[in-house]
Short mmCIF file of C-alpha atoms in Angstrom, two decimals:
data_model
loop_
_atom_site.label_atom_id
_atom_site.label_comp_id
_atom_site.label_asym_id
_atom_site.label_seq_id
_atom_site.Cartn_x
_atom_site.Cartn_y
_atom_site.Cartn_z
CA MET L 1 22.94 -15.78 -7.29
CA LYS L 2 23.64 -14.61 -3.75
CA TRP L 3 24.09 -11.04 -4.94
CA LEU L 4 20.72 -11.15 -6.68
CA SER L 5 19.05 -12.33 -3.43
CA HIS L 6 20.77 -9.50 -1.50
CA PHE L 7 19.71 -6.95 -4.07
CA ALA L 8 16.09 -8.11 -3.91
CA ASN L 9 16.17 -7.96 -0.12
CA ILE L 10 17.37 -4.36 -0.26
CA ILE L 11 14.63 -3.39 -2.72
CA VAL L 12 11.89 -4.96 -0.58
CA SER L 13 13.21 -4.13 2.87
CA ALA L 14 13.97 -0.48 2.05
CA SER L 15 10.44 -0.05 0.65
CA LEU L 16 11.37 0.75 -2.96
CA PHE L 17 9.18 -2.22 -4.01
CA THR L 18 6.32 -0.82 -1.97
CA ALA L 19 6.81 2.57 -3.64
CA CYS L 20 6.62 0.87 -7.05
CA CYS L 21 3.37 -0.80 -5.99
CA ALA L 22 1.90 2.59 -5.11
CA LEU L 23 3.09 4.00 -8.46
CA GLY L 24 1.48 1.08 -10.33
CA LEU L 25 -1.89 1.62 -8.60
CA CYS L 26 -1.71 5.35 -9.39
CA MET L 27 -1.09 4.58 -13.06
CA ALA L 28 -3.95 2.04 -13.05
CA THR L 29 -6.29 4.87 -12.07
CA GLU L 30 -4.82 7.15 -14.72
CA GLN L 31 -5.43 4.44 -17.32
CA LEU L 32 -9.11 4.55 -16.43
CA ILE L 33 -9.59 8.31 -16.42
CA ALA L 34 -7.11 9.33 -19.14
CA PRO L 35 -6.37 6.32 -21.42
CA GLY L 36 -3.67 7.05 -23.93
CA SER L 37 -2.16 9.84 -21.83
CA LEU L 38 -0.01 7.78 -19.50
CA GLN L 39 3.52 8.91 -18.69
CA LEU L 40 6.03 7.29 -16.35
CA ILE L 41 7.79 10.44 -15.15
CA THR L 42 5.44 13.08 -13.76
CA PRO L 43 5.36 15.26 -10.64
CA LEU L 44 2.52 13.16 -9.23
CA HIS L 45 4.48 9.96 -9.66
CA GLY L 46 7.46 11.65 -8.01
CA ILE L 47 5.22 12.46 -5.02
CA ILE L 48 3.82 8.93 -4.84
CA VAL L 49 7.24 7.24 -4.93
CA GLY L 50 9.07 9.81 -2.85
CA SER L 51 6.50 10.09 -0.08
CA THR L 52 6.24 6.29 0.20
CA LEU L 53 9.97 6.05 0.65
CA VAL L 54 9.98 8.80 3.27
CA VAL L 55 7.01 7.49 5.29
CA TYR L 56 8.18 3.84 5.32
CA ASP L 57 11.91 4.42 5.85
CA LEU L 58 11.81 7.21 8.40
CA PRO L 59 10.52 5.00 11.26
CA ARG L 60 13.50 2.71 10.68
CA LEU L 61 15.97 5.55 11.21
CA ILE L 62 14.70 7.03 14.49
CA PRO L 63 14.45 5.46 17.98
CA ARG L 64 11.54 3.04 18.32
CA PRO L 65 8.61 4.46 20.28
CA TYR L 66 8.01 3.75 23.96
CA GLY L 67 11.64 2.83 24.59
CA ARG L 68 11.47 -0.43 22.65
CA PRO L 69 14.92 -1.76 21.66
CA ARG L 70 15.70 -1.86 17.97
CA PRO L 71 17.38 -4.96 16.52
CA HIS L 72 20.56 -4.72 14.46
CA GLN L 73 19.95 -3.16 11.02
CA PRO L 74 22.40 -4.44 8.47
CA LEU L 75 20.59 -2.46 5.78
CA LYS L 76 20.48 0.87 7.62
CA LYS L 77 22.69 2.65 5.01
CA TRP L 78 20.10 1.73 2.40
CA TYR L 79 17.27 3.04 4.55
CA ILE L 80 19.12 6.31 4.77
CA PHE L 81 19.80 6.35 1.04
CA PHE L 82 16.16 5.73 0.04
CA PHE L 83 14.85 8.08 2.72
CA CYS L 84 17.05 10.88 1.35
CA THR L 85 15.99 9.97 -2.22
CA GLY L 86 12.38 10.14 -1.11
CA VAL L 87 12.83 13.58 0.46
CA LEU L 88 14.47 14.88 -2.75
CA LEU L 89 11.79 13.41 -5.00
CA THR L 90 8.98 14.75 -2.89
CA GLY L 91 10.48 18.22 -2.58
CA LEU L 92 11.13 18.58 -6.28
CA SER L 93 7.72 17.21 -7.27
CA LEU L 94 5.83 19.54 -4.93
CA LEU L 95 7.12 22.50 -7.01
CA TRP L 96 5.08 21.33 -9.98
CA LEU L 97 1.75 20.41 -8.35
CA PRO L 98 -1.26 22.68 -7.92
CA LEU L 99 -1.95 23.99 -4.39
CA LYS L 100 -5.04 21.92 -3.78
CA MET L 101 -3.10 18.73 -4.44
CA ILE L 102 -0.28 19.90 -2.18
CA LEU L 103 -2.82 20.48 0.61
CA LEU L 104 -4.30 17.02 0.16
CA CYS L 105 -0.80 15.53 0.20
CA ALA L 106 0.01 17.41 3.37
CA ILE L 107 -3.16 16.08 5.13
CA MET L 108 -2.40 12.51 4.05
CA GLY L 109 1.19 12.98 5.17
CA MET L 110 0.08 13.97 8.63
CA PHE L 111 -2.07 10.84 8.90
CA ALA L 112 0.78 8.71 7.58
CA PHE L 113 3.28 10.02 10.05
CA ALA L 114 0.80 9.81 12.90
CA TYR L 115 0.27 6.16 11.89
CA PHE L 116 3.97 5.29 12.29
CA LEU L 117 5.16 7.86 14.89
CA PRO L 118 3.80 8.64 18.38
CA ALA L 119 2.60 12.13 17.46
CA LEU L 120 -0.96 12.13 18.83
CA PRO L 121 -1.75 14.61 21.60
CA GLY L 122 -2.23 13.47 25.16
CA ARG L 123 -0.75 10.02 25.50
CA ARG L 124 1.29 10.48 22.26
CA LYS L 125 0.29 7.15 20.79
CA ARG L 126 0.49 6.19 17.17
CA LEU L 127 -2.66 5.63 15.05
CA ARG L 128 -1.54 2.06 14.52
CA ASP L 129 -1.80 1.46 18.28
CA PHE L 130 -5.59 1.69 17.94
CA GLY L 131 -6.37 -1.70 16.44
CA LEU L 132 -9.49 -1.00 14.38
CA LEU L 133 -8.38 2.49 13.43
CA LYS L 134 -5.07 1.10 12.21
CA ILE L 135 -6.49 -0.75 9.23
CA LEU L 136 -8.96 2.01 8.28
CA VAL L 137 -6.34 4.76 8.28
CA LEU L 138 -3.79 2.80 6.25
CA THR L 139 -6.38 1.59 3.72
CA SER L 140 -7.88 5.06 3.33
CA VAL L 141 -4.53 6.82 2.83
CA TRP L 142 -3.49 4.28 0.14
CA THR L 143 -6.91 4.56 -1.55
CA ILE L 144 -6.93 8.36 -1.66
CA ALA L 145 -3.30 8.61 -2.75
CA THR L 146 -3.75 6.21 -5.69
CA THR L 147 -7.23 7.33 -6.82
CA ALA L 148 -8.13 10.90 -5.73
CA LEU L 149 -4.75 12.42 -6.51
CA PRO L 150 -4.64 11.19 -10.18
CA MET L 151 -8.22 12.31 -10.62
CA MET L 152 -7.44 15.77 -9.30
CA LEU L 153 -4.42 16.04 -11.56
CA TYR L 154 -6.45 15.11 -14.68
CA GLY L 155 -9.48 17.18 -13.69
CA ALA L 156 -11.74 14.12 -13.37
CA GLU L 157 -14.75 14.20 -11.11
CA PRO L 158 -14.25 11.55 -8.34
CA MET L 159 -18.01 11.03 -8.01
CA HIS L 160 -18.01 9.62 -11.59
CA TYR L 161 -15.72 6.75 -10.52
CA PRO L 162 -17.19 5.23 -7.36
CA PHE L 163 -16.19 1.66 -8.36
CA GLU L 164 -12.52 2.64 -8.72
CA PHE L 165 -12.48 3.93 -5.13
CA ALA L 166 -14.35 0.85 -3.84
CA LEU L 167 -12.05 -1.52 -5.78
CA ARG L 168 -8.93 0.12 -4.44
CA PHE L 169 -10.22 0.20 -0.91
CA VAL L 170 -11.15 -3.47 -0.88
CA LEU L 171 -7.86 -4.63 -2.43
CA VAL L 172 -5.72 -2.66 0.00
CA PHE L 173 -8.01 -3.73 2.89
CA VAL L 174 -7.42 -7.39 2.07
CA LEU L 175 -3.64 -6.91 2.04
CA CYS L 176 -3.76 -5.00 5.32
CA VAL L 177 -5.67 -7.88 6.91
CA LEU L 178 -2.97 -10.24 5.76
CA PHE L 179 -0.29 -8.01 7.29
CA ASP L 180 -2.20 -7.80 10.55
CA LEU L 181 -2.52 -11.58 10.60
CA GLN L 182 1.22 -11.87 10.38
CA ASP L 183 1.65 -9.28 13.15
CA ILE L 184 -0.78 -10.82 15.58
CA PRO L 185 1.92 -12.05 18.06
CA THR L 186 3.60 -8.61 18.09
CA ASP L 187 0.32 -6.75 18.38
CA ILE L 188 -0.82 -8.95 21.28
CA SER L 189 2.45 -8.30 23.15
CA TYR L 190 1.78 -4.50 22.87
CA ASN L 191 -1.93 -4.87 23.61
CA ILE L 192 -3.07 -3.75 20.20
CA ALA L 193 -6.42 -5.30 19.34
CA THR L 194 -6.34 -5.37 15.54
CA LEU L 195 -9.24 -6.69 13.46
CA PRO L 196 -7.67 -10.20 13.00
CA HIS L 197 -6.90 -10.29 16.69
CA ARG L 198 -10.60 -9.68 17.44
CA LEU L 199 -11.94 -12.04 14.77
CA GLY L 200 -9.39 -14.85 15.13
CA GLU L 201 -7.32 -16.43 12.35
CA ARG L 202 -10.05 -18.58 10.80
CA ARG L 203 -12.64 -15.84 10.50
CA SER L 204 -10.01 -13.34 9.37
CA TYR L 205 -9.07 -15.56 6.42
CA LEU L 206 -12.75 -15.97 5.65
CA LEU L 207 -13.00 -12.21 5.61
CA VAL L 208 -10.16 -12.11 3.10
CA TYR L 209 -11.87 -14.53 0.76
CA VAL L 210 -15.25 -12.77 1.03
CA SER L 211 -13.61 -9.40 0.37
CA LEU L 212 -11.87 -10.78 -2.69
CA ALA L 213 -15.22 -12.00 -4.00
CA VAL L 214 -16.57 -8.46 -3.46
CA PHE L 215 -13.46 -7.12 -5.28
CA VAL L 216 -14.27 -9.24 -8.34
CA ALA L 217 -17.99 -8.30 -8.19
CA LEU L 218 -17.05 -4.60 -8.07
CA SER L 219 -14.80 -5.05 -11.12
CA VAL L 220 -17.73 -6.59 -13.02
CA ALA L 221 -19.92 -3.64 -12.03
CA GLN L 222 -17.21 -1.26 -13.23
CA TYR L 223 -17.08 -3.15 -16.57
CA VAL L 224 -20.80 -2.61 -16.97
CA ARG L 225 -20.14 1.10 -16.60
CA TYR L 226 -17.00 1.17 -18.77
CA PRO L 227 -17.48 -1.74 -21.23
CA LEU L 228 -14.53 -0.63 -23.36
CA MET L 229 -12.09 -1.76 -20.68
CA PRO L 230 -12.60 -5.54 -20.20
CA GLN L 231 -9.01 -6.00 -19.09
CA ARG L 232 -9.79 -4.42 -15.76
CA SER L 233 -12.26 -7.14 -14.86
CA LEU L 234 -9.84 -9.86 -15.98
CA ALA L 235 -7.09 -8.14 -13.99
CA ALA L 236 -9.26 -8.17 -10.87
CA LEU L 237 -10.15 -11.82 -11.30
CA LEU L 238 -6.53 -12.91 -11.79
CA THR L 239 -5.38 -10.75 -8.89
CA ALA L 240 -8.05 -12.23 -6.62
CA VAL L 241 -6.96 -15.79 -7.54
CA ALA L 242 -3.27 -14.94 -6.98
CA THR L 243 -4.12 -13.27 -3.62
CA ILE L 244 -5.93 -16.41 -2.47
CA TRP L 245 -2.75 -18.37 -3.24
CA VAL L 246 -0.69 -15.81 -1.36
CA ALA L 247 -3.03 -15.97 1.64
CA LEU L 248 -2.66 -19.72 1.76
CA TYR L 249 1.11 -19.59 1.35
CA VAL L 250 1.83 -16.92 3.98
CA ARG L 251 0.08 -18.98 6.62
CA ARG L 252 3.39 -20.90 6.69
CA ARG L 253 5.04 -17.75 8.12
CA PRO L 254 7.73 -17.21 5.46
CA ASP L 255 10.65 -14.80 5.74
CA ARG L 256 9.50 -11.22 6.28
CA ALA L 257 10.96 -9.92 3.03
CA ILE L 258 9.30 -12.72 1.07
CA PHE L 259 6.00 -12.03 2.80
CA ILE L 260 6.17 -8.31 1.94
CA ALA L 261 7.12 -9.06 -1.67
CA LEU L 262 4.25 -11.45 -2.17
CA THR L 263 1.60 -9.44 -0.33
CA ASP L 264 2.48 -5.98 -1.63
CA GLY L 265 3.12 -7.63 -4.98
CA MET L 266 -0.61 -8.14 -5.45
CA MET L 267 -1.00 -4.45 -5.90
CA LEU L 268 1.71 -4.39 -8.54
CA LEU L 269 0.25 -7.49 -10.22
CA TYR L 270 -3.15 -5.84 -10.51
CA ALA L 271 -1.64 -2.64 -11.89
CA VAL L 272 0.48 -4.46 -14.47
CA LEU L 273 -2.49 -6.53 -15.65
CA VAL L 274 -4.61 -3.38 -15.97
CA LEU L 275 -1.93 -1.53 -17.92
CA LEU L 276 -1.14 -4.35 -20.32
CA PRO L 277 -2.48 -3.55 -23.77
CA ILE L 278 -5.03 -5.87 -25.30
CA PRO L 279 -4.12 -7.04 -28.81
CA GLY L 280 -6.47 -5.95 -31.49
#
């Protein structure tokens, strides 16, 4: 089973798993606005998967900012492979998208690269070096990419789906808090005052639990608006319970790949539960 563990490590570490999570959330939105019209292979899905691979793998292939040494990368060839795959997917998919969607993708791409790369004017810092801005930018980009883009593609009015935006924002926010909790020692060493750093561990976990309660409440409110889709509320409840378990488990500081798989996996879990058909 060693080969299986190695394969799983490649999928998680090279961000293919993260790309699948983004794809799942995108399809979860499509299931709400266009039920019965879901397709797996579309230009939008190509953009979602491809851009995720590009944005997450590129920082692993260039020198680390501020002269920081990079540790040995035994999976570097896989980073290169998935980065190139992402570039190809993104480039081909752009040919089939309307101009307004391409412009929105370009804007989000600029924010995403400025998050990972020191591209800001002046001191040339990254967005993630600004602690409170770090979590807001990442959460907002994920929310817009997996809600606004599908709505634009299907011609849906975003103002008609406020709960979907709020649900997505809260779920991604919770997972970002968990990531920041894991990164506190590193962030402290680089003088990055993230939200968990400011709040402390105990209050940060309390924020996670309160946010998950809000997530479930929002799903109930959405069910009141769309009563023909009860599985979405059930999906939110089960995802919230699973995320609480993950939050308790990752306090033990597991291996990084396991942490990413469990934490990002909550997005995929929610999407799968939403997309599962209800018998009868």
